Coordinates of C-alpha atoms in Angstrom, one line a residue:
M1 CA 18.8 29.2 32.2
A2 CA 21.1 26.3 31.3
S3 CA 20.1 24.2 33.9
E4 CA 16.9 23.9 32.6
K5 CA 18.3 22.5 29.4
S6 CA 18.2 18.9 29.0
K7 CA 21.3 16.3 30.1
I8 CA 22.7 15.0 26.6
L9 CA 24.2 11.7 26.2
V10 CA 26.2 11.0 23.3
V11 CA 26.9 7.7 22.4
G12 CA 29.6 7.3 19.3
A13 CA 31.3 10.7 20.3
T14 CA 34.3 10.7 18.7
G15 CA 33.1 9.8 15.5
Y16 CA 32.8 11.1 12.1
L17 CA 29.1 12.8 13.4
G18 CA 29.5 12.2 17.0
R19 CA 31.9 14.9 17.8
H20 CA 29.5 17.2 15.8
V21 CA 26.6 16.6 18.1
V22 CA 28.8 17.0 21.2
A23 CA 30.1 20.5 20.1
A24 CA 26.3 21.5 19.4
S25 CA 25.2 20.3 22.6
A26 CA 27.9 21.8 24.3
R27 CA 27.6 25.1 22.6
L28 CA 23.8 25.1 22.8
G29 CA 24.3 24.8 26.5
H30 CA 23.3 21.5 27.5
P31 CA 25.3 19.9 30.2
T32 CA 26.8 17.4 27.7
F33 CA 28.1 13.4 28.5
A34 CA 30.7 12.1 26.1
L35 CA 30.9 7.6 26.0
V36 CA 34.3 6.7 26.0
R37 CA 35.9 3.5 26.3
D38 CA 39.6 5.3 27.2
A39 CA 39.3 8.6 28.9
A40 CA 43.6 9.3 27.7
P41 CA 44.0 7.3 24.2
S42 CA 47.4 7.2 23.4
D43 CA 46.7 8.2 19.9
P44 CA 46.9 12.4 19.6
A45 CA 44.3 13.0 17.3
K46 CA 41.4 11.2 19.9
A47 CA 43.6 12.5 22.7
A48 CA 43.2 16.3 21.2
L49 CA 39.6 15.9 20.4
L50 CA 38.2 14.8 23.9
K51 CA 40.4 17.8 25.8
S52 CA 38.8 19.7 22.9
F53 CA 35.5 18.1 24.9
Q54 CA 36.2 18.6 28.4
D55 CA 37.7 22.0 27.3
A56 CA 34.0 23.0 26.2
G57 CA 32.2 22.1 29.9
V58 CA 32.0 18.2 28.6
T59 CA 31.8 15.3 30.9
L60 CA 33.8 12.3 29.8
L61 CA 31.7 8.5 31.1
K62 CA 34.6 6.1 30.8
G63 CA 31.5 3.3 29.7
D64 CA 31.7 0.5 26.5
L65 CA 28.5 -0.6 24.5
Y66 CA 29.0 -4.1 25.5
D67 CA 29.4 -3.7 28.5
Q68 CA 26.2 -3.4 30.3
A69 CA 26.6 -1.8 33.5
S70 CA 29.0 0.4 32.7
L71 CA 26.3 1.9 30.0
V72 CA 22.9 2.0 32.4
S73 CA 24.9 3.6 34.7
A74 CA 26.1 6.5 31.6
V75 CA 22.1 6.7 30.6
R76 CA 21.1 7.1 34.3
A77 CA 23.5 10.5 34.2
A78 CA 21.1 11.8 31.1
D79 CA 18.0 12.4 30.4
V80 CA 18.5 12.8 26.5
V81 CA 20.7 9.9 24.5
I82 CA 21.8 10.3 21.3
S83 CA 23.4 7.9 19.1
T84 CA 25.7 8.4 16.6
L85 CA 27.3 4.8 16.1
G86 CA 28.6 4.2 12.5
S87 CA 27.2 1.6 10.5
L88 CA 29.6 -2.2 11.8
Q89 CA 27.4 -1.0 15.5
I90 CA 23.6 0.1 13.9
A91 CA 22.8 -3.7 14.8
D92 CA 23.8 -3.5 18.6
Q93 CA 21.8 -0.4 19.7
T94 CA 19.6 -3.2 20.7
R95 CA 21.6 -2.8 24.0
L96 CA 21.3 0.6 24.6
I97 CA 17.4 0.2 24.4
D98 CA 17.9 -2.4 27.3
A99 CA 20.1 -0.1 29.0
I100 CA 17.5 3.2 28.5
K101 CA 14.8 0.4 29.5
E102 CA 16.7 -0.7 33.1
A103 CA 18.0 2.8 33.7
G104 CA 14.0 4.2 33.2
N105 CA 14.8 7.9 33.2
V106 CA 16.0 8.7 29.7
K107 CA 13.3 11.1 27.9
R108 CA 14.0 11.1 24.8
F109 CA 16.3 8.7 22.1
F110 CA 17.7 9.7 18.8
P111 CA 19.2 5.8 17.1
S112 CA 22.2 6.3 15.0
E113 CA 19.8 7.6 11.2
F114 CA 20.9 10.6 10.1
G115 CA 20.7 9.4 6.0
L116 CA 17.6 8.1 3.8
D117 CA 14.1 8.0 5.6
V118 CA 14.3 4.0 6.2
D119 CA 10.6 3.2 6.6
R120 CA 10.0 4.9 3.4
T121 CA 13.2 4.1 1.1
G122 CA 12.5 1.8 -1.9
I123 CA 16.6 1.7 -2.3
V124 CA 17.7 -1.8 -3.5
E125 CA 20.1 -4.5 -2.3
P126 CA 22.7 -4.1 -1.0
G127 CA 21.2 -1.1 0.6
K128 CA 18.0 -2.4 1.7
T129 CA 20.0 -5.0 3.6
L130 CA 22.2 -2.4 5.1
L131 CA 19.4 -0.6 6.5
S132 CA 17.5 -2.8 7.6
G133 CA 19.2 -3.0 10.6
K134 CA 18.1 0.9 11.3
V135 CA 14.3 -0.3 10.7
A136 CA 15.0 -3.1 13.5
V137 CA 16.0 -0.2 15.7
R138 CA 13.0 1.7 14.8
R139 CA 10.6 -1.2 16.0
A140 CA 12.7 -1.8 18.5
V141 CA 12.2 2.0 19.9
E142 CA 8.9 1.9 19.7
A143 CA 7.8 -1.7 21.5
A144 CA 9.5 -0.6 24.6
G145 CA 8.1 2.3 24.8
I146 CA 11.0 5.0 24.4
P147 CA 10.2 8.7 23.1
Y148 CA 11.9 9.5 20.0
T149 CA 13.0 11.4 17.5
Y150 CA 14.7 10.2 14.1
V151 CA 16.5 12.0 12.7
V152 CA 17.0 11.8 8.6
A153 CA 19.3 13.9 6.7
G154 CA 20.2 13.5 3.5
F155 CA 23.7 13.4 2.4
F156 CA 26.5 14.4 4.7
A157 CA 28.2 17.3 2.6
G158 CA 31.6 16.4 4.1
Y159 CA 31.1 13.4 2.3
A160 CA 29.0 14.2 -1.2
L161 CA 30.6 18.0 -1.7
P162 CA 33.8 17.1 -2.2
S163 CA 32.9 15.8 -5.5
I164 CA 29.8 17.8 -6.8
G165 CA 27.6 15.3 -6.0
Q166 CA 29.4 12.3 -8.0
A167 CA 28.8 9.0 -6.7
L168 CA 32.0 7.7 -6.8
A169 CA 34.1 10.4 -7.6
Q170 CA 37.2 11.4 -5.4
G171 CA 37.3 15.0 -6.2
P172 CA 35.0 17.5 -8.8
P173 CA 35.1 17.1 -12.0
A174 CA 37.9 18.0 -14.6
D175 CA 36.8 17.6 -18.0
K176 CA 33.7 15.2 -17.3
A177 CA 30.5 15.1 -14.5
V178 CA 28.7 11.6 -14.0
V179 CA 25.8 12.2 -13.3
L180 CA 23.1 9.2 -12.3
G181 CA 19.7 9.2 -14.0
D182 CA 18.8 12.4 -16.0
G183 CA 20.6 14.7 -12.9
N184 CA 16.6 16.8 -12.4
A185 CA 15.4 14.8 -9.2
K186 CA 16.6 17.0 -5.7
A187 CA 19.0 16.1 -3.1
V188 CA 19.7 17.4 0.1
Y189 CA 23.1 18.1 1.5
V190 CA 23.8 19.1 5.1
E191 CA 27.1 20.0 6.8
E192 CA 27.9 18.4 9.4
G193 CA 27.9 20.7 12.4
D194 CA 24.3 21.9 11.1
I195 CA 22.9 18.3 11.7
G196 CA 24.7 18.0 15.1
T197 CA 22.6 21.7 15.9
Y198 CA 19.2 20.8 14.5
T199 CA 19.3 17.7 16.6
V200 CA 20.7 18.8 19.4
L201 CA 17.7 21.7 19.1
A202 CA 15.2 18.6 18.6
A203 CA 16.4 17.2 22.1
D204 CA 13.8 19.2 24.4
D205 CA 11.1 19.8 21.8
P206 CA 8.0 18.4 22.0
R207 CA 6.6 19.4 18.5
A208 CA 10.0 16.6 17.6
E209 CA 8.8 13.9 19.8
N210 CA 7.9 10.8 18.5
K211 CA 8.0 11.9 15.1
T212 CA 10.8 11.7 12.2
L213 CA 12.8 15.1 12.0
Y214 CA 13.3 16.3 8.0
V215 CA 16.6 18.5 7.9
R216 CA 16.5 19.5 4.7
P217 CA 17.6 23.0 4.3
P218 CA 15.9 25.4 1.6
A219 CA 19.1 26.9 0.0
N220 CA 20.8 23.0 0.1
T221 CA 17.8 21.3 -1.9
L222 CA 19.5 20.9 -5.5
S223 CA 19.3 18.3 -8.1
H224 CA 22.5 17.2 -9.3
N225 CA 22.2 19.6 -12.6
E226 CA 21.6 22.7 -9.9
L227 CA 24.7 21.4 -8.4
L228 CA 26.9 20.9 -11.0
A229 CA 26.1 24.4 -13.0
L230 CA 26.8 26.3 -9.8
W231 CA 29.8 24.6 -9.8
E232 CA 31.1 25.8 -13.2
K233 CA 30.0 29.0 -12.2
K234 CA 32.2 29.4 -9.4
S235 CA 35.4 27.3 -10.7
G236 CA 34.6 29.7 -14.3
R237 CA 34.6 25.8 -15.9
A238 CA 32.9 24.3 -18.1
F239 CA 32.7 20.3 -18.4
E240 CA 30.9 17.8 -20.2
R241 CA 28.5 15.9 -18.6
E242 CA 27.9 12.0 -18.5
Y243 CA 24.3 10.7 -18.4
I244 CA 24.1 6.9 -17.0
P245 CA 20.5 5.9 -17.7
E246 CA 18.6 4.0 -14.4
E247 CA 19.0 0.7 -15.9
A248 CA 23.0 1.1 -16.5
V249 CA 22.9 2.5 -12.6
L250 CA 20.9 -0.4 -11.9
K251 CA 24.1 -3.3 -13.7
Q252 CA 26.7 -0.6 -12.2
I253 CA 25.5 -2.1 -8.7
Q254 CA 24.5 -5.2 -9.0
E255 CA 28.6 -6.3 -11.1
S256 CA 30.2 -3.5 -8.2
P257 CA 32.0 -5.1 -5.0
V258 CA 31.5 -3.5 -1.4
P259 CA 31.7 -0.6 -0.4
L260 CA 30.9 0.6 -4.0
N261 CA 27.4 -1.1 -4.5
I262 CA 26.3 0.4 -1.7
I263 CA 27.5 3.8 -2.5
L264 CA 25.7 4.0 -5.9
A265 CA 22.6 2.3 -4.4
I266 CA 22.3 5.4 -2.0
G267 CA 23.3 7.5 -5.2
H268 CA 20.1 5.8 -6.9
A269 CA 18.0 6.7 -4.2
A270 CA 18.4 9.9 -4.1
H271 CA 19.6 11.2 -7.4
V272 CA 17.1 8.7 -10.0
R273 CA 14.4 8.0 -7.3
G274 CA 15.0 11.4 -5.6
E275 CA 13.7 9.8 -2.6
Q276 CA 15.5 13.4 -0.4
T277 CA 12.8 15.0 -1.1
G278 CA 10.5 13.5 -3.7
F279 CA 7.4 13.5 -1.0
E280 CA 5.4 16.0 1.7
V281 CA 5.9 15.1 5.0
D282 CA 3.3 13.7 7.1
P283 CA 2.9 16.3 10.0
A284 CA 1.4 13.6 12.2
K285 CA 4.5 11.7 12.0
G286 CA 7.4 13.8 10.9
A287 CA 8.5 17.7 10.8
E288 CA 10.8 20.0 8.6
A289 CA 14.0 21.6 11.1
A290 CA 14.3 24.3 8.6
E291 CA 10.0 25.3 9.6
L292 CA 10.7 24.4 13.6
Y293 CA 14.0 26.2 13.6
P294 CA 13.9 29.1 11.0
D295 CA 16.8 30.9 12.7
V296 CA 19.4 28.3 12.5
K297 CA 22.3 29.9 10.4
Y298 CA 23.0 26.8 8.0
T299 CA 25.5 26.7 6.0
T300 CA 24.2 27.0 2.5
V301 CA 26.0 24.5 -0.2
D302 CA 27.3 27.8 -2.2
E303 CA 29.1 28.6 1.1
Y304 CA 30.2 25.1 1.7
L305 CA 31.6 25.2 -2.1
D306 CA 34.3 28.5 -1.4
R307 CA 35.9 25.6 0.2
F308 CA 37.2 24.0 -2.9
L309 CA 38.5 27.1 -4.7

């Protein structure tokens, strides 16, 4: 049956999220290809990662986003292309779109997304400019007529949960927690491996074609107040909450340097504006991952927080 599954190429395979997508693809039985610039890197950590890919049956394809011939060759090996490129390379995904058009064999493309829904966010600057690159890539994909899925997944658990949801903190609160807004807007926290799983499950799913896949696991959709209360219960420690009014958050965004202003702008969109959860999904344009794949045993926020005890 594995031969009936799509061949998946991951671009950005060794990055923060890419390695989880590669692992999920291999685990779920897809012939999996990872685009790599160097198949024998001198960096021991990267070499170990590539060896783990190969041990899982992943094929390493040497190529580069900025070498069109190698990119087209890699794309021709796959049915589905999943991009997990980082923010500095978002705009350059037009090169990948060109390669997919030239190859002519790809039945689905997943551009690098995984955060806010860039077509419906009201994020303030500098977040708006940062996300404009993703908007431009979406329009380019659609203009090229390439079947797509956009994956929107809220906060990466590995980024947001170590600080118990605090935007600029480095760890859990000791005596005081800083909360943007009133702390009642619901946000979503998803473990990176689960993002990989839901993304790969959508690769062969016609229900996700030309739609946005919203990864919003029910048990992981909490307000900041609820998240802090859960941590208080687990840690056995109570702490003061400092609520920052929206006007003060916006002022802090304007006065903070990069990247703090970007982090705060995203926090404002999620924790103050409630953009990750405050809307119904239009079935003509989107789908809920939890509804399409109810059997996925995802890591809950409750379970994830146990790592910090």
